Coordinates of C-alpha atoms in Angstrom, one line a residue:
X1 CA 103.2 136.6 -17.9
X2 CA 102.3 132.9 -18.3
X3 CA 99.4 131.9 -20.3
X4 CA 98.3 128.2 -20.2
X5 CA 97.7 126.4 -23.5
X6 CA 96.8 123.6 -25.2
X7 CA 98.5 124.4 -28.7
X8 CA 101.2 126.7 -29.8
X9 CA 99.1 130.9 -31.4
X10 CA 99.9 130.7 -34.6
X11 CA 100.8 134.1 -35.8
X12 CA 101.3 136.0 -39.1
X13 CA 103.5 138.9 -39.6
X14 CA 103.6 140.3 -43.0
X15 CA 106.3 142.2 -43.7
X16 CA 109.4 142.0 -43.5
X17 CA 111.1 145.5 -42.3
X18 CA 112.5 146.1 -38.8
X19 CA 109.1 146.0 -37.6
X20 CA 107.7 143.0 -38.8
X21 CA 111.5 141.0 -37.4
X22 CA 111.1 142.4 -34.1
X23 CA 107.7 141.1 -33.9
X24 CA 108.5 137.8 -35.4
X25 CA 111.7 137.1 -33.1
X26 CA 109.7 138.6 -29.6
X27 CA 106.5 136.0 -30.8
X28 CA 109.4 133.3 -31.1
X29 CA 110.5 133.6 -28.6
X30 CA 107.1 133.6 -26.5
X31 CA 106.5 130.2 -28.0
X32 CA 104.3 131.2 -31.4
X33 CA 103.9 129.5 -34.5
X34 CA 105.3 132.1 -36.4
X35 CA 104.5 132.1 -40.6
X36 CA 106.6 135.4 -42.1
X37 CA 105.3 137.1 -45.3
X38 CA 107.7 139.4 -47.0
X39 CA 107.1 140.2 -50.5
X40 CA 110.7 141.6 -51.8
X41 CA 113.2 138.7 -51.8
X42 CA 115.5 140.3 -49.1
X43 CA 114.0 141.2 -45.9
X44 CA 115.1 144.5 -44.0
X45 CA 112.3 146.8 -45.7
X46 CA 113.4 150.4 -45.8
X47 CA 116.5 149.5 -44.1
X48 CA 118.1 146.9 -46.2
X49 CA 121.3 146.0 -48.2
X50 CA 121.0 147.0 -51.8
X51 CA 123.4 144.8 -53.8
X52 CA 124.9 146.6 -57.5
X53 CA 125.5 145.1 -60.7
X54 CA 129.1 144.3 -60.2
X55 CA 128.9 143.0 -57.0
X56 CA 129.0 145.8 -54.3
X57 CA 126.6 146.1 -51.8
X58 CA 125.4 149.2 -50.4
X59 CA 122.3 150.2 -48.5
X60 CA 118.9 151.5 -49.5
X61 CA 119.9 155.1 -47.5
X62 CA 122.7 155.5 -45.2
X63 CA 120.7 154.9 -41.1
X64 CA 122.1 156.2 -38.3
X65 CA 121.5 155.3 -34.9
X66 CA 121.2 156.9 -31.7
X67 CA 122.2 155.2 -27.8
X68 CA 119.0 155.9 -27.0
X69 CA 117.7 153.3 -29.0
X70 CA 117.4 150.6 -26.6
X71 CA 115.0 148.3 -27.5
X72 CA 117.2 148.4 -31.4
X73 CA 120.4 147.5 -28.9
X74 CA 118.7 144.8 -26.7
X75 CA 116.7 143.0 -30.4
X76 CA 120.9 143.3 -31.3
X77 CA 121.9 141.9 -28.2
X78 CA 119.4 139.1 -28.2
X79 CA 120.4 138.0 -31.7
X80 CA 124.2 137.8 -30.7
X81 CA 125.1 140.7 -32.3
X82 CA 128.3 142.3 -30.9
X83 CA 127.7 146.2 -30.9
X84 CA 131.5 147.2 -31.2
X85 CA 131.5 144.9 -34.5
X86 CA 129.1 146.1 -35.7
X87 CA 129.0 149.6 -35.5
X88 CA 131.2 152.7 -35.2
X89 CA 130.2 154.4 -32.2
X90 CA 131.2 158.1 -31.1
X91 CA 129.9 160.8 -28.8
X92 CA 127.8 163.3 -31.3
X93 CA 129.3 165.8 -33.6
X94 CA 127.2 168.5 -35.5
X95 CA 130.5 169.4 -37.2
X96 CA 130.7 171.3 -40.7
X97 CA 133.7 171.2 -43.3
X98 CA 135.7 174.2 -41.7
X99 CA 135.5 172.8 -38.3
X100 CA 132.7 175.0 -36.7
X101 CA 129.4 173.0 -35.3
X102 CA 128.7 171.3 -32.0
X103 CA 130.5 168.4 -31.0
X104 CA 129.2 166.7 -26.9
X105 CA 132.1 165.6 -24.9
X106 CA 132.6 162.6 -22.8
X107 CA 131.2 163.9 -19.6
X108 CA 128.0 163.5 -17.8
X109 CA 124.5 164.3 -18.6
X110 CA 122.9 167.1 -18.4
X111 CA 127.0 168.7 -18.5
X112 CA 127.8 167.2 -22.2
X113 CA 125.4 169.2 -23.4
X114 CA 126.2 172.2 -21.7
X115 CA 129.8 172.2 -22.2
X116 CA 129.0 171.1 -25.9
X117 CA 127.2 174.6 -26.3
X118 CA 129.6 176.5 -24.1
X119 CA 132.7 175.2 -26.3
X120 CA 130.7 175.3 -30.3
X121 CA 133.2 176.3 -32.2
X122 CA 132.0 179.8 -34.6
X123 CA 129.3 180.6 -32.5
X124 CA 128.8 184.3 -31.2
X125 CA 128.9 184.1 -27.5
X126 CA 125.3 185.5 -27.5
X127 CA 124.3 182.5 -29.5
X128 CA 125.8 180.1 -27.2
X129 CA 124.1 181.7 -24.4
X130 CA 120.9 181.8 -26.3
X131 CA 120.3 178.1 -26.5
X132 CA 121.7 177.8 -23.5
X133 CA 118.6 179.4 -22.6
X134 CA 116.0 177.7 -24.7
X135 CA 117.8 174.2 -23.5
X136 CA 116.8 175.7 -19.8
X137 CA 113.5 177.0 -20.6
X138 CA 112.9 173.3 -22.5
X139 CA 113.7 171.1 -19.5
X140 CA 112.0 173.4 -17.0
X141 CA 108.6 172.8 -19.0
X142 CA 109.6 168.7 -19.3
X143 CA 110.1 169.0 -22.5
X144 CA 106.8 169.3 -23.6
X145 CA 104.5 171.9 -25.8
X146 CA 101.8 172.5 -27.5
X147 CA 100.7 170.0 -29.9
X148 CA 99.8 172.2 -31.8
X149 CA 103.3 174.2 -32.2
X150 CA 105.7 173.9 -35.2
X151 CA 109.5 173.3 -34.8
X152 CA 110.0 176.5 -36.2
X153 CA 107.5 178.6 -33.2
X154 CA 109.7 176.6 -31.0
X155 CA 112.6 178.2 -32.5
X156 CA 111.0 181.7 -32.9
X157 CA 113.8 184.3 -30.9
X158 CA 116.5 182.3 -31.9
X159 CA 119.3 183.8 -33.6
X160 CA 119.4 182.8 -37.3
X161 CA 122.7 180.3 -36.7
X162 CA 121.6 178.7 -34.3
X163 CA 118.4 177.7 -36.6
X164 CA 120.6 177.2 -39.1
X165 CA 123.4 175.2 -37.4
X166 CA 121.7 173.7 -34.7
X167 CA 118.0 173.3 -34.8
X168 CA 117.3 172.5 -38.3
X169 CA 119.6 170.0 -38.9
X170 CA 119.0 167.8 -35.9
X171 CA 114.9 168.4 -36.8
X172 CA 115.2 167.2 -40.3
X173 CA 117.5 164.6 -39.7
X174 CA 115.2 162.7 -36.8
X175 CA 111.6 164.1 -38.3
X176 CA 112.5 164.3 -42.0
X177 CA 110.3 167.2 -42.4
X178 CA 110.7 170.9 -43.0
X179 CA 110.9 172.9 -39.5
X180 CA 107.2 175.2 -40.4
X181 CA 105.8 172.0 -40.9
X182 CA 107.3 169.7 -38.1
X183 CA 106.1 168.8 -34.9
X184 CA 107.7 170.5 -32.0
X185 CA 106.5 168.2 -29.8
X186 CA 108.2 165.4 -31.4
X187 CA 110.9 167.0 -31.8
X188 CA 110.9 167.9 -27.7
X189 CA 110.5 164.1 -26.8
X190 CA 113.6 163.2 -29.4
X191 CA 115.6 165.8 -27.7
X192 CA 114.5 165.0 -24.1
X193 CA 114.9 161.0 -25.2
X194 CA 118.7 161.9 -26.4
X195 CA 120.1 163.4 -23.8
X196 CA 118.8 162.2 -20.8
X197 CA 122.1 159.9 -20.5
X198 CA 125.4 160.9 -22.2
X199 CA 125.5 157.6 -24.2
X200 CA 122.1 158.3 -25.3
X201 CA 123.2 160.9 -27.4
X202 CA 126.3 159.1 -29.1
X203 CA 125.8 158.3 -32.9
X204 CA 125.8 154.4 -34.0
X205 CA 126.8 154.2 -37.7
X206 CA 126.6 151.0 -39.2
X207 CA 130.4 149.5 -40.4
X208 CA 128.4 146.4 -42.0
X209 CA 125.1 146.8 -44.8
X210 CA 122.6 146.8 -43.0
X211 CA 121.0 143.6 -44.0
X212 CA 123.9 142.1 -41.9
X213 CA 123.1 144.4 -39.0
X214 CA 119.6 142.8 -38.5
X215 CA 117.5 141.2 -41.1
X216 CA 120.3 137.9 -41.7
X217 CA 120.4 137.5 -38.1
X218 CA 116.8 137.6 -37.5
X219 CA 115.9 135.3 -40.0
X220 CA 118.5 132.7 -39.1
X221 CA 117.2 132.9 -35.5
X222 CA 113.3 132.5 -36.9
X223 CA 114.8 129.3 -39.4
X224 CA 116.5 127.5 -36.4
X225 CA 113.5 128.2 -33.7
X226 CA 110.9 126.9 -36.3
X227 CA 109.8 129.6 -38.2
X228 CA 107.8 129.4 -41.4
X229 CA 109.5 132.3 -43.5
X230 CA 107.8 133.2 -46.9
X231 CA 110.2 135.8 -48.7
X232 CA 109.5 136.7 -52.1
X233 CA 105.6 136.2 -51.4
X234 CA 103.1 139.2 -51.1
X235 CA 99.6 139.0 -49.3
X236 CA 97.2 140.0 -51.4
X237 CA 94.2 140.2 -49.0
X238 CA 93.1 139.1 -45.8
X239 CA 89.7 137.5 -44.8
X240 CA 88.0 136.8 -41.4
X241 CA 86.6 133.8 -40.7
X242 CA 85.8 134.0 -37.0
X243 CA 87.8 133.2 -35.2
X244 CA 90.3 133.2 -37.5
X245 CA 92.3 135.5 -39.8
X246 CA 92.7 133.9 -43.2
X247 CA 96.3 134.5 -45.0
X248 CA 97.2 132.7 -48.3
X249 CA 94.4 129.9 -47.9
X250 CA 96.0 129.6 -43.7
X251 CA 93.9 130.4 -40.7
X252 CA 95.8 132.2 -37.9
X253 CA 95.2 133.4 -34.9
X254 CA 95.9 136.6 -35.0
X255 CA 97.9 138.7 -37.5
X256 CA 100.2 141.7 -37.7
X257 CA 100.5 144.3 -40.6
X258 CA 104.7 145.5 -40.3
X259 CA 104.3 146.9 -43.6
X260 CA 104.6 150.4 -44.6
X261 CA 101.5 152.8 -43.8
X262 CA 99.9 152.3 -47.6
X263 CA 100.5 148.7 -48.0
X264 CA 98.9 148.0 -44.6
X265 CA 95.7 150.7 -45.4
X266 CA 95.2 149.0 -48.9
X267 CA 95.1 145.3 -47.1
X268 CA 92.8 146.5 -44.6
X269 CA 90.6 147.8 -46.9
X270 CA 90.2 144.8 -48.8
X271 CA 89.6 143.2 -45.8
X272 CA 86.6 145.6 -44.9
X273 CA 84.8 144.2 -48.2
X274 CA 84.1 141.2 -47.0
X275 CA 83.8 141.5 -43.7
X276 CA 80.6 141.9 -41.3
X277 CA 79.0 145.2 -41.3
X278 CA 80.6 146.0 -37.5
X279 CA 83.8 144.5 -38.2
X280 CA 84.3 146.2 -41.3
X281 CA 83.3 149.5 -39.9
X282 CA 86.1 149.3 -37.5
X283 CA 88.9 148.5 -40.2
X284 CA 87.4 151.7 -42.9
X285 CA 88.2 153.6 -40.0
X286 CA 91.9 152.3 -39.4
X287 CA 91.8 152.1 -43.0
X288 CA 91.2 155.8 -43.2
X289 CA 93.9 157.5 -40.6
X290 CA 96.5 155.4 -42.2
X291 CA 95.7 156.2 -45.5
X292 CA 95.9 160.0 -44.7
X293 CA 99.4 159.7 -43.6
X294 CA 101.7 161.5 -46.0
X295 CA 104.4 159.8 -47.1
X296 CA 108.0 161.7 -48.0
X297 CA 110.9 160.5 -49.5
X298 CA 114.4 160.3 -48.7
X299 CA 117.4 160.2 -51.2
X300 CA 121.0 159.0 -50.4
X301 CA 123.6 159.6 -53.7
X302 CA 126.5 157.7 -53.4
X303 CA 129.1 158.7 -54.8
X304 CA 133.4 158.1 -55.4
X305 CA 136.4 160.2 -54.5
X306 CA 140.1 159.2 -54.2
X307 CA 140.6 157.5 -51.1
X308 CA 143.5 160.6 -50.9
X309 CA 141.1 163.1 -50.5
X310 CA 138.5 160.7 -48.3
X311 CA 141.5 160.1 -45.8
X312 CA 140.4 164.4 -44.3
X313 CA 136.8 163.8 -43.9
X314 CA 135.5 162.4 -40.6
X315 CA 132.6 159.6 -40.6
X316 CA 129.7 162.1 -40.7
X317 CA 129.7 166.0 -41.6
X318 CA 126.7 168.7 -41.5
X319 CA 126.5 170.3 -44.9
X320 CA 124.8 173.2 -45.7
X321 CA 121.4 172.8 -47.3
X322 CA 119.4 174.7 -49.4
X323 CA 117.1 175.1 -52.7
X324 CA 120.4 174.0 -54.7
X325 CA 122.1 172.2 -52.3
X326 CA 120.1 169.2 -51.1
X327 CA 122.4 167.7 -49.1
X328 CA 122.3 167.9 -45.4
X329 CA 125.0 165.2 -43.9
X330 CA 127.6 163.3 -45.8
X331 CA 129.1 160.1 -44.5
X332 CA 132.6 158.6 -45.0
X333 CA 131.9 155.0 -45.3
X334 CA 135.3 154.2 -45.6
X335 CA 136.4 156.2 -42.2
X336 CA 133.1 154.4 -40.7
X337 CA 134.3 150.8 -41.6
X338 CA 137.8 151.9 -40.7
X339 CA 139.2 150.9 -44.1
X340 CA 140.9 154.2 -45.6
X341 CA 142.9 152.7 -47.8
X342 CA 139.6 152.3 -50.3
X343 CA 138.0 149.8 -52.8
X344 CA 140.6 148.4 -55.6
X345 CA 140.6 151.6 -57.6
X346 CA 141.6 153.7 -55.3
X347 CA 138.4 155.8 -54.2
X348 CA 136.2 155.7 -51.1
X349 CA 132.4 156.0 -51.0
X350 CA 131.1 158.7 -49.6
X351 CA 127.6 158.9 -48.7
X352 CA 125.0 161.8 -48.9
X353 CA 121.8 162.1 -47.4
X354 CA 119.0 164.1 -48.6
X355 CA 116.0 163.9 -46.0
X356 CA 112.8 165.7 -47.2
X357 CA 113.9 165.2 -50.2
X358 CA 112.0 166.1 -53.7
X359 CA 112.1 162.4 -55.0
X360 CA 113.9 164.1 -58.2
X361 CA 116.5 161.8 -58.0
X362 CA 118.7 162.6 -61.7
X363 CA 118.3 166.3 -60.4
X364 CA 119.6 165.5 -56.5
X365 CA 122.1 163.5 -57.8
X366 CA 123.4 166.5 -59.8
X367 CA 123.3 168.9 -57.3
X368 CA 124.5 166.9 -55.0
X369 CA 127.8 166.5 -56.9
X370 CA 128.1 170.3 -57.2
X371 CA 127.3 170.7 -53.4
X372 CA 130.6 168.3 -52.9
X373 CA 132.7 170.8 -55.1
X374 CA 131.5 173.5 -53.5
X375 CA 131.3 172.9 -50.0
X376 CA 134.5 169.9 -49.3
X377 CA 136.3 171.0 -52.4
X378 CA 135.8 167.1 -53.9
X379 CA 135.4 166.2 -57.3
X380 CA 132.8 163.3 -56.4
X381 CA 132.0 160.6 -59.2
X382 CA 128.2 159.3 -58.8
X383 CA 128.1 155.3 -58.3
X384 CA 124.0 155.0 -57.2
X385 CA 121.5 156.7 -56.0
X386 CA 118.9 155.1 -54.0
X387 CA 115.1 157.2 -53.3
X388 CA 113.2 155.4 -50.9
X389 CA 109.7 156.8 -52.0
X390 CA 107.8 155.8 -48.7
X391 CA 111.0 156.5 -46.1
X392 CA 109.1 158.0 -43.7
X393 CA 105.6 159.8 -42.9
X394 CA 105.4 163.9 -42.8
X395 CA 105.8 164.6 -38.5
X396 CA 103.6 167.5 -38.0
X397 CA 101.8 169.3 -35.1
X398 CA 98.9 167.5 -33.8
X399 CA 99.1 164.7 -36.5
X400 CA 96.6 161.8 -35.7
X401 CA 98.8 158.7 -36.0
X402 CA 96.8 155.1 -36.9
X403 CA 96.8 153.2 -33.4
X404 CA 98.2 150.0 -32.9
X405 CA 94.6 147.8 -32.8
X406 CA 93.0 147.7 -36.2
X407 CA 90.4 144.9 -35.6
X408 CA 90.3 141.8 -33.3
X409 CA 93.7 139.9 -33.1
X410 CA 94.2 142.0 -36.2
X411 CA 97.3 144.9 -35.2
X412 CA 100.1 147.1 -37.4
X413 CA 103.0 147.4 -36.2
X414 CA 105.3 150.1 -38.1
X415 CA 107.1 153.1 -37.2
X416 CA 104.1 154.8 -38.6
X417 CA 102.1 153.5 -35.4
X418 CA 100.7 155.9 -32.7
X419 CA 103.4 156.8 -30.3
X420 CA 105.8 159.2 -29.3
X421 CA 108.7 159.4 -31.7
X422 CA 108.8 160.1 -35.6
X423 CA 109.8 157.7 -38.0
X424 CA 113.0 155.5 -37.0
X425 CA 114.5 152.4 -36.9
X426 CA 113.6 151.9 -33.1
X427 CA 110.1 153.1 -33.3
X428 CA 109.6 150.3 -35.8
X429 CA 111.6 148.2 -33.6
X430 CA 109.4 149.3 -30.5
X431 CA 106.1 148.9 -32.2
X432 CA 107.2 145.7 -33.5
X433 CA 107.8 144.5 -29.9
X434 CA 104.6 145.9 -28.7
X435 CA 102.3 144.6 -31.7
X436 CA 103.3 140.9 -30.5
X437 CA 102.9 141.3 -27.1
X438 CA 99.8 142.9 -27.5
X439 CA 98.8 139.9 -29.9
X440 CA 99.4 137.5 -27.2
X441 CA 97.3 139.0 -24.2
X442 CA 94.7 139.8 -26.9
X443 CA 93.3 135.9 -26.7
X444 CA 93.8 133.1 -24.0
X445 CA 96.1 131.0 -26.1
X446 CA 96.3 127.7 -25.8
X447 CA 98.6 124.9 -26.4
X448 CA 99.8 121.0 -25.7
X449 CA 103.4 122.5 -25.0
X450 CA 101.9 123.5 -21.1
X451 CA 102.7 127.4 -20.8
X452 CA 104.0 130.2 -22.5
X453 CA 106.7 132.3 -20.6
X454 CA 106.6 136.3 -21.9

C-alpha cells in the first residue's frame, strides 16, 4: 500500500520481546519514526541470552522451532541471518532413550507422516493403526472441533501409549498446558499447521543463544535505519492527548504494547484513569480479557555431564514425565552446536525442559537430576536453572484471547493476542508484524519524505 505523507508516523513499541522487534523492524522498514522502550537491559524478552557469573551464556529456556514458522524465517531472512548458521535443522523425532518414539522421514507430505507412524519403533501394530485412524478422521473434518473440546476428548479411544508417547508430549510441548485442560482446537490448527509440508514439520534448534538469533540483529538494523532504542527504561504509564499518545513526556502517533499479557493490562489500566469516559470504557475492557489470562511457567535446569557420556545422546530426547519426573525433553547442546568435544572441563550441557511446570524451581531442579539417573543412566551436575514465571498463557477450550485493537492507534502485539496458535515464538513474531501494519492503515499518515511503500 502507499500512503501519502507529509512527515514520517512516529511510533512507539514498548517492549522489547520478539513481538515488540518484529513490529519495530516491519514499521522501519515502512518508513516510521520508530522510539523502542524495553525495560530489562537486554532485549529478547522471554527468549533471550542469560549470561552467568563466570562468563557463560545460556538462555532464559531452551526454544525450539518448527519449519512452519515462516514469518520467524522470513524476519531471519530479512535481518541477514543465514538459517544453516544459525540453527540445527532435522526432520522431527519424538525419540525416547531406548530408541522407541516417532521419528518423520524425508519424504513427502501427507506420506512422512504416515510412514512415520507405520515405522514407530515399540508401538503395538494396533496402536499404529489407531492413530493412523484418528490422523484420517482429523484431516477429513479439516482439522477442526469443537471449541469447546479438551486435548484429552480428542484423545478419548486412544490406546494409553499413544497418549502417552504421542499426543501428550507434542500437546504440552506446543500449548504448555495439561491435556484435560488444553485446547483441542489449538492443538488441531498446530498439527494441521505442521504437517501440511514436510519441512514444516522439521525441528529448528538454535546452535547460537538466542539473543544472537534475533534480538542483536534486530537492534543493529533499528540503530543503523534511525531508530530511537531506549533499553533499560520502563513505561510507567501512558496518557492520551488527542490525537496523540503520550510516552515518557513524547507524543506519538500511535503505540504498541509487545509486552507480556500483565504488563500490557496494568499500563492500559492506568491509562483508563485518565482518560475520557468512552475512551477509557474501551481500554477497562481490553484491560479486563487480558488480565484474565493465566499465566504458567516454564522451567529449563541446565545441567553438566562428561562430554563421554554426552557424545550417545542425540540433540533432543522425549523423557518420560510424571508427578516426580518433571522433565519432558532434554537437549544436547553440545550435539546441537556440533561441538562434542565439550567446555574446558570436560562436560557438555545438557538441557531440560519442564513446560507446565510448578514454578518450584530448587524442587524441579532436584528431580530433574534424579530423572537423568534414572531414565539416561547420567550422573548430571546442576549449573542453572532458569523459571520464566510469565512463559506462556494457559491454552484452553474456548478461551477468549485479548484482540489486537485496544484503543485508537493504541494495539498489543504479543503471542498472547487473539489468533489461532498458542503461545510461540512466531505467534509473537506474527502479531508483531500485524500490530504495525495495522498501526499504519489505522491513520492517513503523513510525511515531507513523499510516500510510504508497505
Amino acid at each position: 500500500m502507499e500512503l501519502e505523507t507529509h512527515r514520517a508516523p512516529r511510533i512507539a513499541i514498548i517492549g522489547a520481546g520478539w513481538a515488540g522487534l518484529a513490529a519495530a523492524v516491519r514499521a522501519q522498514q515502512a518508513g516510521c519514526a520508530v522510539t523502542l522502550f524495553e525495560a530489562a537491559r537486554q532485549a529478547g524478552g522471554r527468549a533471550r541470552s542469560v549470561p552467568l557469573a563466570g562468563g557463560e551464556v545460556l538462555d532464559s529456556g531452551q526454544h525450539v522451532l518448527l519449519g512452519a514458522y515462516t514469518h520467524t524465517l522470513a524476519l531471519l531472512r530479512a535481518l541477514g541471518m543465514q538459517q544453516e548458521r544459525v540453527f540445527l535443522r532435522a526432520p522431527l523425532a519424538l525419540r525416547y532413550a531406548d530408541g522407541s518414539g516417532l521419528a518423520l522421514p524425508a519424504l513427502p507430505a501427507p506420506l512422512h507422516a504416515l510412514a512415520g507412524i507405520a515405522a514407530a519403533r515399540g508401538w503395538r501394530w494396533g496402536e499404529r493403526w489407531a492413530l493412523l485412524r484418528a490422523a484420517a478422521r482429523w484431516q477429513r473434518a479439516g482439522f477442526a472441533c469443537e471449541d469447546s473440546a479438551s486435548v484429552e476428548q480428542l484423545g478419548a479411544g486412544l490406546p494409553p501409549r499413544l497418549i502417552a508417547d504421542f499426543i501428550e508430549p507434542l500437546c504440552i510441548s506446543a500449548l504448555n498446558t495439561p491435556l484435560p485442560q488444553a485446547s483441542a482446537a489449538v492443538f488441531l490448527r498446530v498439527l494441521r499447521k505442521a504437517l501440511c509440508r514436510r519441512a514444516a514439520s522439521d525441528v529448528l534448534l538454535p546452535r547460537a543463544p538466542l539473543g544472537e538469533v534475533l534480538p542483536a540483529p534486530a537492534l543493529r538494523f533499528l540503530a543503523a535505519h534511525g531508530a530511537t532504542l531506549h533499553l533499560g527504561q520502563r513505561v510507567q504509564a501512558l496518557h492520551w492527548r488527542q490525537p496523540h499518545w503520550l510516552v515518557a513526556g513524547q507524543a506519538f502517533d500511535a503505540v504498541l504494547l509487545a509486552t507480556d499479557a500483565p504488563s500490557a493490562a496494568r499500563l492500559v489500566q492506568r491509562a483508563a484513569l485518565g482518560a475520557p469516559p468512552a475512551l477509557a470504557a474501551e481500554l477497562r475492557r481490553w484491560q479486563r480479557a487480558a488480565a484474565a489470562l493465566e499465566m504458567r511457567p516454564i522451567t529449563c535446569v541446565y545441567a553438566c555431564v562428561e562430554a563421554a557420556a554426552a557424545r550417545r545422546l542425540p540433540p533432543m530426547l522425549v523423557l518420560h514425565s510424571g508427578v516426580e519426573a518433571p522433565a519432558q525433553f532434554v537437549f544436547n547442546r553440545a550435539a546441537i552446536a556440533g561441538k562434542t568435544d565439550g567446555r574446558a572441563d570436560g562436560t557438555c550441557v545438557l538441557a531440560f525442559v519442564i513446560s507446565a511446570s510448578s514454578g518450584e524451581r530448587a524442587w524441579e531442579e532436584r528431580q530433574t537430576l534424579a530423572q537423568a539417573q534414572a531414565q539416561l543412566g547420567l550422573h548430571a551436575q546442576p549449573l542453572h536453572t532458569h523459571c520464566e514465571r510469565r512463559a506462556t498463557f494457559a491454552c484452553t477450550p474456548a478461551l477468549l484471547r485479548p484482540p489486537q485493537r485496544i484503543a485508537p492507534a493504541l494495539l498489543a502485539c504479543g503471542d498472547y493476542v487473539a489468533g489461532p496458535y498458542p503461545a510461540t515464538l512466531e505467534g509473537a513474531v506474527m502479531n508483531g508484524n500485524a500490530a504495525a501494519t495495522a498501526a499504519l492503515q489505522s491513520a492517513p499518515f503523513r510525511s515531507s519524505a513523499g510516500v510510504v511503500q508497505w
